[in-house]
Amino acid sequence: MWFLNPGFYIKTLEEGIAFALLALGVYLTFRILDFADLTVEGSFPLGAAVVAKLIVAGYNPFLATIIAFIAGAIAGMITGIINTKLKIAGLLAGILTMTSLYSINLRIMGRSLIPLFRERKIFDAFEWLFGSNYVVLLTLILIVLIIKILLDYFLHTELGMALRATGDNPVMIETLGVNTDLIKILGLALANGLVALSGALMAQYYSSANAQMGMGMIVVGLASVIIGEVFVRTSKIPFATFGVILGSVIYRFAIAISLRLGFDATDLKIVTAALVILALGAPSLRKFMIQDEFAERLLEEGEYNA
Amino acid sequence: MLKMESVHKVFNYGKVNENHALNGIDLELKDGDFVTIIGSNGAGKSTVLNLVAGTYLPDYGKITINGIDVSNWPSHKRAPFVGRVFQDPLMGTAAEMTIEENLSLAYKRGQKRGLKLGISKNRRDEFRELLSWLDLGLEDRLDDQVKLLSGGQRQALTLLMATLGKPEILLLDEHTAALDPKTAEQIIELTRRIVEKNRLTVLMVTHNMKLALEMGNRTIMMDKGKIILDLQGKEREEMTINDLVRKFSEKSGQELTDDRVLLAKD
Ligand SMILES: Nc1ncnc2c1ncn2[C@@H]1O[C@H](COP(=O)(O)OP(=O)(O)OP(=O)(O)O)[C@@H](O)[C@H]1O
Ligand SMILES: [Mg+2]
C-alpha cells in the first residue's frame, strides 16, 4: 500500500518544502503588501527556465539558482513599475508581465522543455554535508529555513516595517516619509525572486524545466497561505511564515493523497480553486448563515410570544 | 514659515465636471501660528491641507515651507516638515501592527529606512513615557495591535505619531468629528497640550465655530475655494459665533447652510 511506503511521505514533503518558497512569495504580496500579483505565473517558470538554461550551459547550479532568483526579482520590479509609475491596476500589471514572460521564457529555453537528468544540480553540492540518502530533502529544508529566517528578520527591519505599513495603510506611511511606490516595487521584486527560486528548485527536483509549469501557481500559492492560516492563527511574522510553509506541505499532501485515491490529476486545479474560493469567501458565507440563523430565531421567538 | 501664494487647484480639468476647488489662496503662517479653518461643505478646506501635505500638487501658484519651494514635492518628501491627523481614526495608524511598531514607524519620520531592526529596546522607555503622558493607559499595551484600540485611543496615538520625529507643521482635518462628544473633548485637550509641548505651527479644520474661535490665534473662513475672512488679534477676540455666521452671509452672499456648523454653534 502506498501509505505504508516512507518514500511517499518523503517525496511529498520534498515537494511541499520546495513549493513553500512560492507560497512565501505569494504571502508577501497577497497578505503583507495587499497586492494580488499574477506575475507569479510567469516568474515561477522563469526561475525554472533560467536555472535549466544555465545548468545546461555548464554553470555551477548554486550560482544558476541565485541568478534565477535575480531574474524573478526583475520580473517583479517590472510589474511594480507598470503599476506604480504607469498607474495601471495591480492585477492587470501582473497579467501583462506574466504574458510577456511566457514569450521570454520560451526564448530563454529555446524550446518548451529542457531535461536535466544528466546535469549537476544544487542537491549534489550538499552531498558532502548530508550524505546521499536524504540529501534532497535536507537541502530543501536548509534553503527554506535560511530564507524563512532572513525574511522574518527583514520584515522586522525599518525597511521591512515600512513594507508592512505600506500594505496596511499606504496613506499613513506616506505621511511619515516613505515612498510607497518604491516600497511596492521592492516587495514585488522580493516576492517574485522567491517564486522564481521555487521554480528553479522545482526544475532541479523534477530534472526538467517546462514552459507550462507556471499554470495555476498563483492559486497553489494562495491555497498554501490560506491552509497555513487555518493552522497558525496569528499575525506574528515568524509564526505566520512558519504557517505558510506548513500550509504548502499540507497542500502537497492533500494533492498527493487525492491522486492516490484515484482523483484525476486534471481535476485537481478546480478542486484547489474551489478550496481557495471557499476559504476567501468564508466571511461572506458565514454572514449569510448568521442571517438565516437569526431569522429562524426571530421566528421561533415570535411563536413563543404569540 | 508656511506660505501659499495664489494657489489654484482644479479637479477634472477640461471635463464636464471640472471643479475649481481652490481659486487663488494666499496665506502666510508665522512660526507657532495656530490657525483654525471654517467654511461650508466643499469650500476647499481639506484641499488646502492636502496641498500643504503634498497629497495633491497645485495647478498654479507656489507653496514654500521655511523658504524652500516645495510646490512640486510629493507627500513623502514633505514628511519631515508636516505631520497630519485625519478625520477617520483608521487613517492615521497601521491597524495590523503593534502600538510600538507604529510609534517606531513615526519615530523615523522622513529619515532613511534601512536594514537595522525597526524596534529598539532603548526606545521602549521613551515610548512608554510618551504614552503615559497621553493618560489613556496605553503605556502597558505596547505589544497590542492598534486595531484593538477604540477610535479615541487611535486618534490620540495618531496625534502622538503625527508629532513624533519633529515636524514643524501639524495638519488637523476635523480630527474629532468622528468621535463621541466626550472623547472629542479629550482629544481637543490633548491637541492643545501636544501643540504647546512641541511648539507646532497648526492648521486645523473644524465645523465647530466655538472651537474655531477659542483655539489658536487666528481663524480663516473659506468659501468656494477662496479665503473670505481672516481674523486675528482684537477683532477675533471680540467675535461671537453669531457675528461669525452673519459675516459669512455678508461675505459669501448666502446663508450658512451647513448643518454641522449650525448644530455646533453652542
Ligand atoms: N480628489 C478629488 N477629485 C475631484 N474633486 C475633488 C477631490 N477632492 C476634492 N474635490 C472637490 O473639491 C472641492 C473642495 O473639496 P474639499 O474636500 O476641500 O472641501 P471641504 O471644505 O473640506 O469640505 P467638507 O467640509 O465637506 O470636508 C469639492 O467640490 C470637492 O468635491
Ligand atoms: Mg473636508
Coordinates of C-alpha atoms and ligand atoms in Angstrom, one line a residue:
Chain A
M1 CA 0.0 0.0 0.0
W2 CA 1.2 3.5 -0.9
F3 CA 0.6 4.9 2.5
L4 CA 2.9 2.4 4.1
N5 CA 5.8 3.4 1.9
P6 CA 8.0 6.0 3.6
G7 CA 9.1 7.1 0.1
F8 CA 5.6 8.6 -0.4
Y9 CA 6.0 10.8 2.6
I10 CA 9.5 11.9 1.8
K11 CA 8.7 12.8 -1.8
T12 CA 5.6 14.7 -0.8
L13 CA 7.4 16.5 1.9
E14 CA 10.1 17.5 -0.5
E15 CA 7.6 18.9 -2.9
G16 CA 5.8 20.8 -0.2
I17 CA 9.1 22.4 1.0
A18 CA 10.2 23.3 -2.5
F19 CA 6.8 24.9 -3.2
A20 CA 7.0 26.7 0.2
L21 CA 9.1 29.4 -1.3
L22 CA 6.4 30.1 -3.9
A23 CA 3.9 30.3 -1.0
L24 CA 6.1 32.7 0.9
G25 CA 6.3 34.9 -2.2
V26 CA 2.5 34.9 -2.5
Y27 CA 2.2 35.6 1.2
L28 CA 4.5 38.6 0.8
T29 CA 2.4 40.2 -1.9
F30 CA -1.1 39.0 -1.1
R31 CA -1.0 39.3 2.7
I32 CA 1.7 41.8 3.5
L33 CA 1.5 44.1 0.5
D34 CA -2.2 43.6 -0.1
F35 CA -1.5 43.1 -3.8
A36 CA -2.9 40.3 -5.9
D37 CA 0.1 39.6 -8.0
L38 CA -0.3 37.4 -11.1
T39 CA 3.4 37.8 -12.1
V40 CA 3.9 34.6 -10.1
E41 CA 2.5 32.5 -13.0
G42 CA 5.4 33.8 -15.2
S43 CA 8.1 34.2 -12.6
F44 CA 7.9 30.6 -11.4
P45 CA 8.7 29.1 -14.9
L46 CA 11.1 31.9 -15.4
G47 CA 13.1 30.6 -12.5
A48 CA 13.0 27.1 -13.9
A49 CA 13.9 28.3 -17.4
V50 CA 16.9 30.4 -16.2
V51 CA 18.3 27.7 -14.0
A52 CA 17.9 24.9 -16.6
K53 CA 19.5 27.0 -19.4
L54 CA 22.4 28.0 -17.2
I55 CA 23.0 24.5 -15.8
V56 CA 23.0 23.0 -19.3
A57 CA 25.5 25.7 -20.3
G58 CA 27.7 24.4 -17.6
Y59 CA 27.2 26.9 -14.8
N60 CA 27.5 26.0 -11.2
P61 CA 23.9 25.0 -10.1
F62 CA 24.3 27.1 -7.0
L63 CA 25.1 30.2 -9.0
A64 CA 22.4 29.3 -11.5
T65 CA 19.8 29.2 -8.7
I66 CA 20.9 32.6 -7.4
I67 CA 20.6 34.1 -10.9
A68 CA 17.1 32.6 -11.2
F69 CA 16.2 34.5 -8.0
I70 CA 17.5 37.7 -9.5
A71 CA 15.6 37.1 -12.8
G72 CA 12.4 36.7 -10.8
A73 CA 13.1 39.8 -8.8
I74 CA 13.5 41.8 -12.0
A75 CA 10.1 40.4 -13.3
G76 CA 8.5 41.6 -10.0
M77 CA 10.1 45.0 -10.4
I78 CA 8.7 45.4 -13.8
T79 CA 5.2 44.6 -12.5
G80 CA 5.8 47.2 -9.7
I81 CA 6.9 49.8 -12.2
I82 CA 4.0 49.2 -14.5
N83 CA 1.6 49.5 -11.5
T84 CA 3.2 52.5 -9.7
K85 CA 4.7 54.6 -12.4
L86 CA 2.2 54.0 -15.2
K87 CA -0.7 53.7 -12.8
I88 CA -2.0 50.5 -14.3
A89 CA -4.1 48.4 -11.9
G90 CA -2.1 45.9 -10.0
L91 CA -4.0 42.9 -11.3
L92 CA -3.5 44.0 -14.9
A93 CA 0.1 44.9 -14.3
G94 CA 0.7 41.3 -13.2
I95 CA -1.1 39.9 -16.1
L96 CA 0.9 42.0 -18.5
T97 CA 4.2 40.8 -17.1
M98 CA 3.0 37.3 -16.9
T99 CA 2.0 37.3 -20.5
S100 CA 5.3 38.8 -21.6
L101 CA 7.2 36.2 -19.5
Y102 CA 5.5 33.5 -21.5
S103 CA 7.3 34.6 -24.6
I104 CA 10.5 35.4 -22.7
N105 CA 10.6 32.0 -21.0
L106 CA 10.3 30.3 -24.3
R107 CA 13.1 32.5 -25.7
I108 CA 15.3 31.7 -22.8
M109 CA 14.7 28.0 -23.1
G110 CA 14.7 27.9 -26.9
R111 CA 12.1 25.0 -26.8
S112 CA 9.3 24.2 -24.4
L113 CA 11.2 21.6 -22.3
I114 CA 14.7 21.2 -21.1
P115 CA 15.6 17.9 -19.4
L116 CA 18.2 18.0 -16.6
F117 CA 18.6 14.3 -15.9
R118 CA 22.3 14.2 -16.5
E119 CA 23.2 17.6 -15.2
R120 CA 24.7 18.5 -11.8
K121 CA 22.1 20.1 -9.5
I122 CA 22.1 22.1 -6.4
F123 CA 21.5 19.0 -4.3
D124 CA 24.8 17.5 -5.5
A125 CA 26.6 20.4 -3.9
F126 CA 25.3 19.3 -0.4
E127 CA 26.2 15.7 -0.5
W128 CA 29.4 16.3 1.5
L129 CA 27.2 17.6 4.2
F130 CA 24.1 15.5 4.2
G131 CA 25.3 12.2 2.7
S132 CA 23.4 10.8 -0.2
N133 CA 20.3 9.3 1.3
Y134 CA 18.3 12.3 2.3
V135 CA 20.3 15.0 0.6
V136 CA 17.4 16.3 -1.4
L137 CA 15.0 16.7 1.5
L138 CA 17.7 18.1 3.8
T139 CA 19.0 20.6 1.2
L140 CA 15.5 21.9 0.6
I141 CA 14.8 22.2 4.3
L142 CA 18.1 24.1 4.8
I143 CA 17.4 26.5 1.9
V144 CA 13.8 27.2 3.0
L145 CA 14.8 27.6 6.7
I146 CA 17.5 30.1 5.8
I147 CA 15.1 32.0 3.7
K148 CA 12.4 32.0 6.3
I149 CA 14.8 33.3 8.9
L150 CA 16.1 36.1 6.6
L151 CA 12.5 37.0 5.6
D152 CA 11.4 37.2 9.3
Y153 CA 14.4 39.4 10.0
F154 CA 13.8 41.6 7.0
L155 CA 10.1 42.2 8.0
H156 CA 11.3 43.5 11.3
T157 CA 13.8 45.9 9.9
E158 CA 13.0 49.6 9.4
L159 CA 12.6 48.9 5.7
G160 CA 10.5 45.7 6.3
M161 CA 8.3 47.5 8.7
A162 CA 7.7 50.2 6.1
L163 CA 6.8 47.4 3.7
R164 CA 4.2 46.0 6.1
A165 CA 2.8 49.5 6.8
T166 CA 2.5 50.1 3.0
G167 CA 0.3 47.1 2.7
D168 CA -1.6 48.1 5.9
N169 CA -2.1 51.8 5.4
P170 CA -0.3 53.4 2.5
V171 CA -1.6 56.9 3.1
M172 CA -0.3 56.9 6.7
I173 CA 3.2 55.6 5.9
E174 CA 3.4 58.1 3.1
T175 CA 2.8 61.0 5.6
L176 CA 5.7 59.6 7.5
G177 CA 8.1 60.0 4.6
V178 CA 8.0 56.6 2.9
N179 CA 7.9 56.5 -0.9
T180 CA 5.3 53.7 -1.2
D181 CA 5.9 53.3 -4.9
L182 CA 9.5 52.2 -4.3
I183 CA 8.4 50.0 -1.4
K184 CA 5.8 48.3 -3.6
I185 CA 8.4 47.7 -6.3
L186 CA 10.8 46.3 -3.7
G187 CA 8.2 44.0 -2.2
L188 CA 7.2 42.7 -5.6
A189 CA 10.8 42.1 -6.5
L190 CA 11.5 40.2 -3.4
A191 CA 8.3 38.1 -3.7
N192 CA 8.9 37.2 -7.3
G193 CA 12.5 36.4 -6.5
L194 CA 11.3 33.8 -4.1
V195 CA 8.8 32.5 -6.6
A196 CA 11.5 32.1 -9.2
L197 CA 13.7 30.4 -6.7
S198 CA 10.9 28.0 -6.0
G199 CA 10.7 27.4 -9.8
A200 CA 14.4 26.9 -10.0
L201 CA 14.4 24.3 -7.2
M202 CA 11.4 22.5 -8.7
A203 CA 13.1 22.3 -12.1
Q204 CA 16.1 20.7 -10.5
Y205 CA 13.9 18.5 -8.4
Y206 CA 11.9 17.2 -11.3
S207 CA 15.1 17.2 -13.5
S208 CA 13.3 19.2 -16.2
A209 CA 12.1 22.7 -16.9
N210 CA 8.8 23.2 -18.7
A211 CA 7.4 26.4 -20.1
Q212 CA 4.0 25.4 -18.9
M213 CA 4.9 24.8 -15.3
G214 CA 3.6 28.2 -14.1
M215 CA 0.0 27.3 -14.8
G216 CA -2.2 27.7 -11.7
M217 CA 0.8 28.6 -9.5
I218 CA -1.0 31.7 -8.0
V219 CA -3.8 29.5 -6.8
V220 CA -1.4 26.9 -5.4
G221 CA 0.4 29.7 -3.5
L222 CA -2.9 31.2 -2.2
A223 CA -4.1 27.8 -1.1
S224 CA -1.0 27.2 0.8
V225 CA -1.2 30.6 2.5
I226 CA -4.8 30.0 3.4
I227 CA -4.3 26.5 4.7
G228 CA -1.4 27.8 6.8
E229 CA -3.6 30.4 8.3
V230 CA -6.1 27.7 9.4
F231 CA -3.3 26.0 11.4
V232 CA -1.4 29.0 12.6
R233 CA -3.7 31.8 13.7
T234 CA -1.5 34.7 14.5
S235 CA -0.2 37.7 12.6
K236 CA 3.2 37.5 14.4
I237 CA 5.5 37.2 11.5
P238 CA 7.7 34.2 12.5
F239 CA 4.7 32.2 13.2
A240 CA 2.8 33.3 10.1
T241 CA 5.7 32.4 7.8
F242 CA 6.0 29.1 9.5
G243 CA 2.3 28.6 8.9
V244 CA 2.8 29.4 5.2
I245 CA 5.5 26.7 4.9
L246 CA 3.3 24.3 6.8
G247 CA 0.4 25.2 4.5
S248 CA 2.4 24.4 1.5
V249 CA 3.3 21.0 2.9
I250 CA -0.2 20.2 3.9
Y251 CA -1.5 21.2 0.5
R252 CA 1.0 18.9 -1.2
F253 CA -0.1 16.0 1.0
A254 CA -3.8 16.8 0.2
I255 CA -3.0 16.7 -3.5
A256 CA -0.8 13.6 -3.3
I257 CA -3.4 11.7 -1.3
S258 CA -6.2 12.8 -3.7
L259 CA -4.1 11.4 -6.6
R260 CA -3.6 8.1 -4.9
L261 CA -7.3 7.9 -4.1
G262 CA -7.9 7.9 -7.8
F263 CA -8.7 11.6 -8.5
D264 CA -7.8 12.7 -11.9
A265 CA -4.7 15.0 -12.0
T266 CA -6.5 17.3 -14.4
D267 CA -9.3 17.8 -11.9
L268 CA -7.1 18.9 -9.1
K269 CA -6.8 22.5 -10.3
I270 CA -10.6 23.1 -9.9
V271 CA -10.5 21.4 -6.5
T272 CA -7.7 23.8 -5.4
A273 CA -9.6 26.8 -6.9
A274 CA -12.8 25.7 -5.1
L275 CA -10.8 25.5 -1.8
V276 CA -9.5 29.0 -2.2
I277 CA -12.9 30.4 -3.1
L278 CA -14.4 28.7 0.0
A279 CA -11.7 29.9 2.3
L280 CA -11.6 33.5 1.0
G281 CA -15.4 33.6 0.7
A282 CA -16.0 32.2 4.2
P283 CA -16.6 35.5 5.9
S284 CA -19.4 36.4 3.4
L285 CA -20.8 32.9 3.6
R286 CA -20.8 33.0 7.3
K287 CA -22.7 36.2 7.3
F288 CA -25.5 34.6 5.2
M289 CA -25.6 31.7 7.6
I290 CA -25.8 34.0 10.6
Q291 CA -28.6 35.9 9.0
D292 CA -30.5 32.7 8.4
E293 CA -29.9 31.6 11.9
F294 CA -31.0 34.9 13.2
A295 CA -34.2 34.9 11.1
E296 CA -35.0 31.4 12.4
R297 CA -34.5 32.5 15.9
L298 CA -36.8 35.5 15.5
L299 CA -39.4 33.2 14.0
E300 CA -39.2 30.9 17.0
E301 CA -39.3 33.7 19.5
G302 CA -42.3 35.1 17.6
E303 CA -44.1 31.8 18.1
Y304 CA -43.3 31.8 21.8
N305 CA -44.5 35.3 22.1
A306 CA -47.7 34.5 20.3
Chain B
M1 CA 7.3 79.5 7.8
L2 CA 4.5 78.3 5.6
K3 CA 3.5 80.4 2.6
M4 CA 0.9 79.8 -0.1
E5 CA 0.9 82.3 -3.0
S6 CA -2.0 82.5 -5.4
V7 CA -2.5 78.7 -5.2
H8 CA -5.1 77.1 -7.6
K9 CA -6.3 73.6 -7.7
V10 CA -8.6 72.3 -10.4
F11 CA -10.0 68.8 -10.3
N12 CA -11.1 67.0 -13.5
Y13 CA -9.6 69.8 -15.7
G14 CA -11.2 70.1 -19.1
K15 CA -14.0 67.6 -18.3
V16 CA -17.7 68.3 -17.8
N17 CA -17.3 68.0 -14.1
E18 CA -14.3 70.4 -13.9
N19 CA -14.1 71.8 -10.4
H20 CA -12.1 74.8 -9.4
A21 CA -11.6 73.7 -5.8
L22 CA -9.0 76.3 -4.9
N23 CA -9.3 79.7 -6.5
G24 CA -6.2 81.7 -5.6
I25 CA -5.3 81.0 -2.0
D26 CA -2.8 83.4 -0.3
L27 CA -1.9 82.5 3.1
E28 CA 1.2 83.1 5.2
L29 CA 1.8 81.5 8.6
K30 CA 4.4 82.6 11.1
D31 CA 6.2 80.2 13.4
G32 CA 3.9 79.0 16.1
D33 CA 0.7 80.3 14.4
F34 CA -2.4 78.1 15.2
V35 CA -4.9 78.8 12.5
T36 CA -8.4 77.4 12.6
I37 CA -10.3 77.0 9.3
I38 CA -14.0 77.1 8.9
G39 CA -16.3 77.1 5.9
S40 CA -19.2 75.4 4.2
N41 CA -19.0 71.9 2.7
G42 CA -16.9 71.7 -0.4
A43 CA -15.3 75.1 0.3
G44 CA -11.8 73.7 -0.2
K45 CA -10.6 73.3 3.4
S46 CA -9.4 69.8 3.1
T47 CA -7.9 70.6 -0.3
V48 CA -5.8 73.3 1.4
L49 CA -4.4 70.8 3.8
N50 CA -3.9 68.2 1.0
L51 CA -1.8 70.8 -0.9
V52 CA 0.3 71.6 2.2
A53 CA 0.8 67.9 2.8
G54 CA 1.6 67.2 -0.8
T55 CA -1.2 64.7 -1.3
Y56 CA -2.1 66.9 -4.3
L57 CA 0.2 69.3 -6.1
P58 CA -1.0 72.8 -7.0
D59 CA -2.0 73.5 -10.6
Y60 CA -0.9 77.1 -10.2
G61 CA 0.9 79.1 -7.5
K62 CA 3.7 78.4 -5.1
I63 CA 3.9 76.8 -1.7
T64 CA 7.0 77.4 0.4
I65 CA 8.0 75.9 3.8
N66 CA 10.8 77.7 5.7
G67 CA 11.6 79.5 2.4
I68 CA 12.0 76.3 0.5
D69 CA 9.8 75.9 -2.6
V70 CA 8.0 72.6 -2.1
S71 CA 5.2 73.2 -4.6
N72 CA 6.1 70.0 -6.6
W73 CA 7.3 67.8 -3.7
P74 CA 5.3 64.6 -3.2
S75 CA 3.9 64.0 0.2
H76 CA 6.6 61.6 1.4
K77 CA 9.2 64.3 0.7
R78 CA 7.4 66.8 2.8
A79 CA 7.0 64.4 5.8
P80 CA 10.0 65.9 7.6
F81 CA 8.1 69.2 7.9
V82 CA 4.4 68.1 8.1
G83 CA 2.5 65.9 10.5
R84 CA -1.1 65.0 9.8
V85 CA -4.2 63.7 11.6
F86 CA -7.3 62.8 9.5
Q87 CA -10.9 62.8 10.4
D88 CA -11.1 59.0 10.2
P89 CA -9.3 57.4 13.1
L90 CA -8.5 54.4 10.9
M91 CA -6.4 56.6 8.5
G92 CA -3.6 57.5 10.8
T93 CA -2.2 54.2 12.1
A94 CA -1.4 50.7 10.7
A95 CA -4.0 48.5 12.2
E96 CA -2.3 45.2 12.0
M97 CA 0.9 46.5 13.5
T98 CA 1.5 47.0 17.2
I99 CA 1.5 50.3 19.1
E100 CA 5.2 50.1 19.4
E101 CA 5.7 49.3 15.8
N102 CA 3.5 52.3 14.8
L103 CA 5.4 54.6 17.1
S104 CA 8.7 53.3 15.7
L105 CA 7.5 54.0 12.1
A106 CA 6.7 57.6 13.2
Y107 CA 10.0 58.0 15.0
K108 CA 11.8 57.6 11.7
R109 CA 9.8 60.3 10.1
G110 CA 11.5 61.4 6.9
Q111 CA 14.7 59.5 7.6
K112 CA 16.3 56.8 5.5
R113 CA 15.0 53.4 6.4
G114 CA 17.5 50.6 6.2
L115 CA 18.2 47.1 7.4
K116 CA 18.5 47.9 11.1
L117 CA 15.8 46.4 13.3
G118 CA 12.9 48.7 13.4
I119 CA 12.2 48.3 17.0
S120 CA 14.9 49.1 19.6
K121 CA 14.7 48.3 23.2
N122 CA 16.2 51.7 24.1
R123 CA 13.3 53.5 22.6
R124 CA 10.7 51.4 24.6
D125 CA 11.1 53.5 27.7
E126 CA 10.7 56.7 25.7
F127 CA 7.6 55.4 24.0
R128 CA 6.2 54.3 27.3
E129 CA 6.7 57.7 28.8
L130 CA 5.1 59.4 25.8
L131 CA 2.1 57.1 26.1
S132 CA 1.7 57.6 29.8
W133 CA 1.7 61.3 29.1
L134 CA -1.5 60.7 27.0
D135 CA -3.0 59.3 30.1
L136 CA -5.1 56.6 28.4
G137 CA -3.4 53.6 29.9
L138 CA -1.7 52.7 26.5
E139 CA 1.8 52.6 28.1
D140 CA 1.1 49.0 29.2
R141 CA -0.1 47.9 25.8
L142 CA 2.9 48.5 23.5
D143 CA 2.6 45.0 22.1
D144 CA -1.1 45.3 21.3
Q145 CA -2.2 45.6 17.7
V146 CA -3.6 49.0 17.0
K147 CA -6.8 47.5 15.7
L148 CA -7.7 46.6 19.3
L149 CA -7.9 50.3 20.3
S150 CA -11.0 52.5 20.4
G151 CA -11.4 55.3 17.9
G152 CA -10.4 57.9 20.5
Q153 CA -7.4 55.9 21.5
R154 CA -6.4 55.5 17.9
Q155 CA -6.8 59.2 17.3
A156 CA -4.7 60.0 20.4
L157 CA -2.0 57.7 19.1
T158 CA -2.2 59.3 15.7
L159 CA -1.7 62.7 17.2
L160 CA 1.3 61.4 19.0
M161 CA 2.7 59.9 15.8
A162 CA 1.9 63.0 13.8
T163 CA 4.1 65.0 16.1
L164 CA 7.0 62.5 16.5
G165 CA 10.1 63.0 14.6
K166 CA 9.9 66.8 14.9
P167 CA 7.7 68.0 12.1
E168 CA 7.0 71.8 12.3
I169 CA 3.6 71.9 10.8
L170 CA 0.6 70.0 12.1
L171 CA -2.4 69.5 9.9
L172 CA -5.7 68.6 11.6
D173 CA -8.7 67.9 9.4
E174 CA -11.8 67.6 11.6
H175 CA -9.9 65.2 13.6
T176 CA -12.6 64.9 16.3
A177 CA -15.6 64.8 14.0
A178 CA -15.9 61.0 14.1
L179 CA -15.7 60.8 17.9
D180 CA -18.4 61.0 20.5
P181 CA -18.6 64.4 22.3
K182 CA -16.8 63.3 25.4
T183 CA -13.9 61.6 23.5
A184 CA -13.8 64.6 21.2
E185 CA -13.3 66.9 24.1
Q186 CA -10.4 64.7 25.4
I187 CA -8.7 64.8 22.0
I188 CA -9.1 68.5 21.8
E189 CA -7.5 68.9 25.2
L190 CA -4.7 66.6 24.1
T191 CA -4.3 68.6 20.9
R192 CA -3.7 71.8 23.0
R193 CA -1.1 70.1 25.2
I194 CA 0.7 68.4 22.3
V195 CA 0.9 71.6 20.2
E196 CA 2.2 73.6 23.2
K197 CA 4.7 71.0 24.1
N198 CA 6.2 70.7 20.6
R199 CA 5.7 74.4 19.7
L200 CA 4.0 73.5 16.4
T201 CA 2.5 75.6 13.7
V202 CA -1.0 74.3 13.2
L203 CA -3.7 74.4 10.5
M204 CA -6.9 72.9 12.0
V205 CA -10.2 72.4 10.0
T206 CA -13.3 72.3 12.2
H207 CA -17.0 72.6 11.9
N208 CA -17.3 73.8 15.5
M209 CA -17.5 77.6 15.4
K210 CA -16.9 77.8 19.1
L211 CA -13.8 75.8 18.9
A212 CA -12.7 77.7 15.9
L213 CA -12.8 81.0 17.8
E214 CA -11.4 79.5 21.1
M215 CA -8.5 77.6 19.9
G216 CA -5.4 79.1 18.3
N217 CA -4.6 82.7 17.4
R218 CA -6.2 83.1 14.0
T219 CA -9.3 82.0 12.2
I220 CA -9.9 81.9 8.4
M221 CA -13.2 81.3 6.7
M222 CA -13.3 79.7 3.3
D223 CA -16.0 79.7 0.6
K224 CA -15.8 78.4 -3.0
G225 CA -12.1 77.9 -3.0
K226 CA -11.3 81.3 -1.5
I227 CA -10.4 82.7 1.8
I228 CA -13.2 85.2 2.5
L229 CA -12.3 86.2 6.1
D230 CA -9.1 86.3 8.0
L231 CA -9.5 87.0 11.7
Q232 CA -6.8 87.7 14.2
G233 CA -5.9 89.8 17.2
K234 CA -8.5 92.0 18.8
E235 CA -11.1 91.6 16.1
R236 CA -11.0 87.9 16.6
E237 CA -11.2 88.2 20.4
E238 CA -14.4 90.2 20.2
M239 CA -16.0 88.0 17.6
T240 CA -19.0 85.9 18.7
I241 CA -20.4 82.9 16.9
N242 CA -23.4 84.9 15.7
D243 CA -21.1 87.6 14.4
L244 CA -19.3 84.9 12.5
V245 CA -22.5 83.5 11.0
R246 CA -23.5 87.0 9.9
K247 CA -20.1 87.7 8.5
F248 CA -20.4 84.5 6.4
S249 CA -23.7 85.6 4.8
E250 CA -22.3 89.1 4.2
K251 CA -19.1 87.9 2.6
S252 CA -20.4 85.0 0.6
G253 CA -23.8 86.4 -0.2
Q254 CA -25.6 83.3 1.1
E255 CA -26.8 81.8 4.3
L256 CA -24.5 79.4 6.1
T257 CA -26.4 76.2 5.4
D258 CA -24.1 73.7 6.9
D259 CA -26.0 71.6 9.4
R260 CA -22.9 70.6 11.2
V261 CA -21.9 74.2 11.7
L262 CA -25.3 75.3 12.9
L263 CA -25.5 72.4 15.3
A264 CA -22.1 73.1 16.6
K265 CA -23.0 76.7 17.4
D266 CA -23.4 76.4 21.2
Ligands
LIG1 N1 -9.8 64.1 -5.4 C1 -10.8 64.9 -5.8 N2 -11.3 64.7 -7.1 C2 -12.3 65.5 -7.5 N3 -12.8 66.5 -6.8 C3 -12.4 66.7 -5.6 C4 -11.3 65.9 -5.0 N4 -11.1 66.3 -3.7 C5 -11.9 67.4 -3.5 N5 -12.7 67.6 -4.6 C6 -13.7 68.7 -4.8 O1 -13.1 69.9 -4.4 C7 -14.0 70.7 -3.7 C8 -13.4 71.1 -2.3 O2 -13.3 69.9 -1.6 P1 -12.8 69.8 -0.1 O3 -12.7 68.4 0.3 O4 -11.5 70.6 0.0 O5 -13.9 70.6 0.7 P2 -14.0 70.8 2.3 O6 -14.0 72.3 2.5 O7 -13.0 70.1 3.0 O8 -15.5 70.3 2.6 P3 -16.0 69.4 3.8 O9 -16.5 70.4 4.8 O10 -17.2 68.7 3.2 O11 -15.0 68.5 4.2 C9 -15.3 69.9 -3.6 O12 -16.2 70.4 -4.6 C10 -14.9 68.5 -3.8 O13 -15.9 67.8 -4.4
MG2 MG -13.0 68.3 4.3

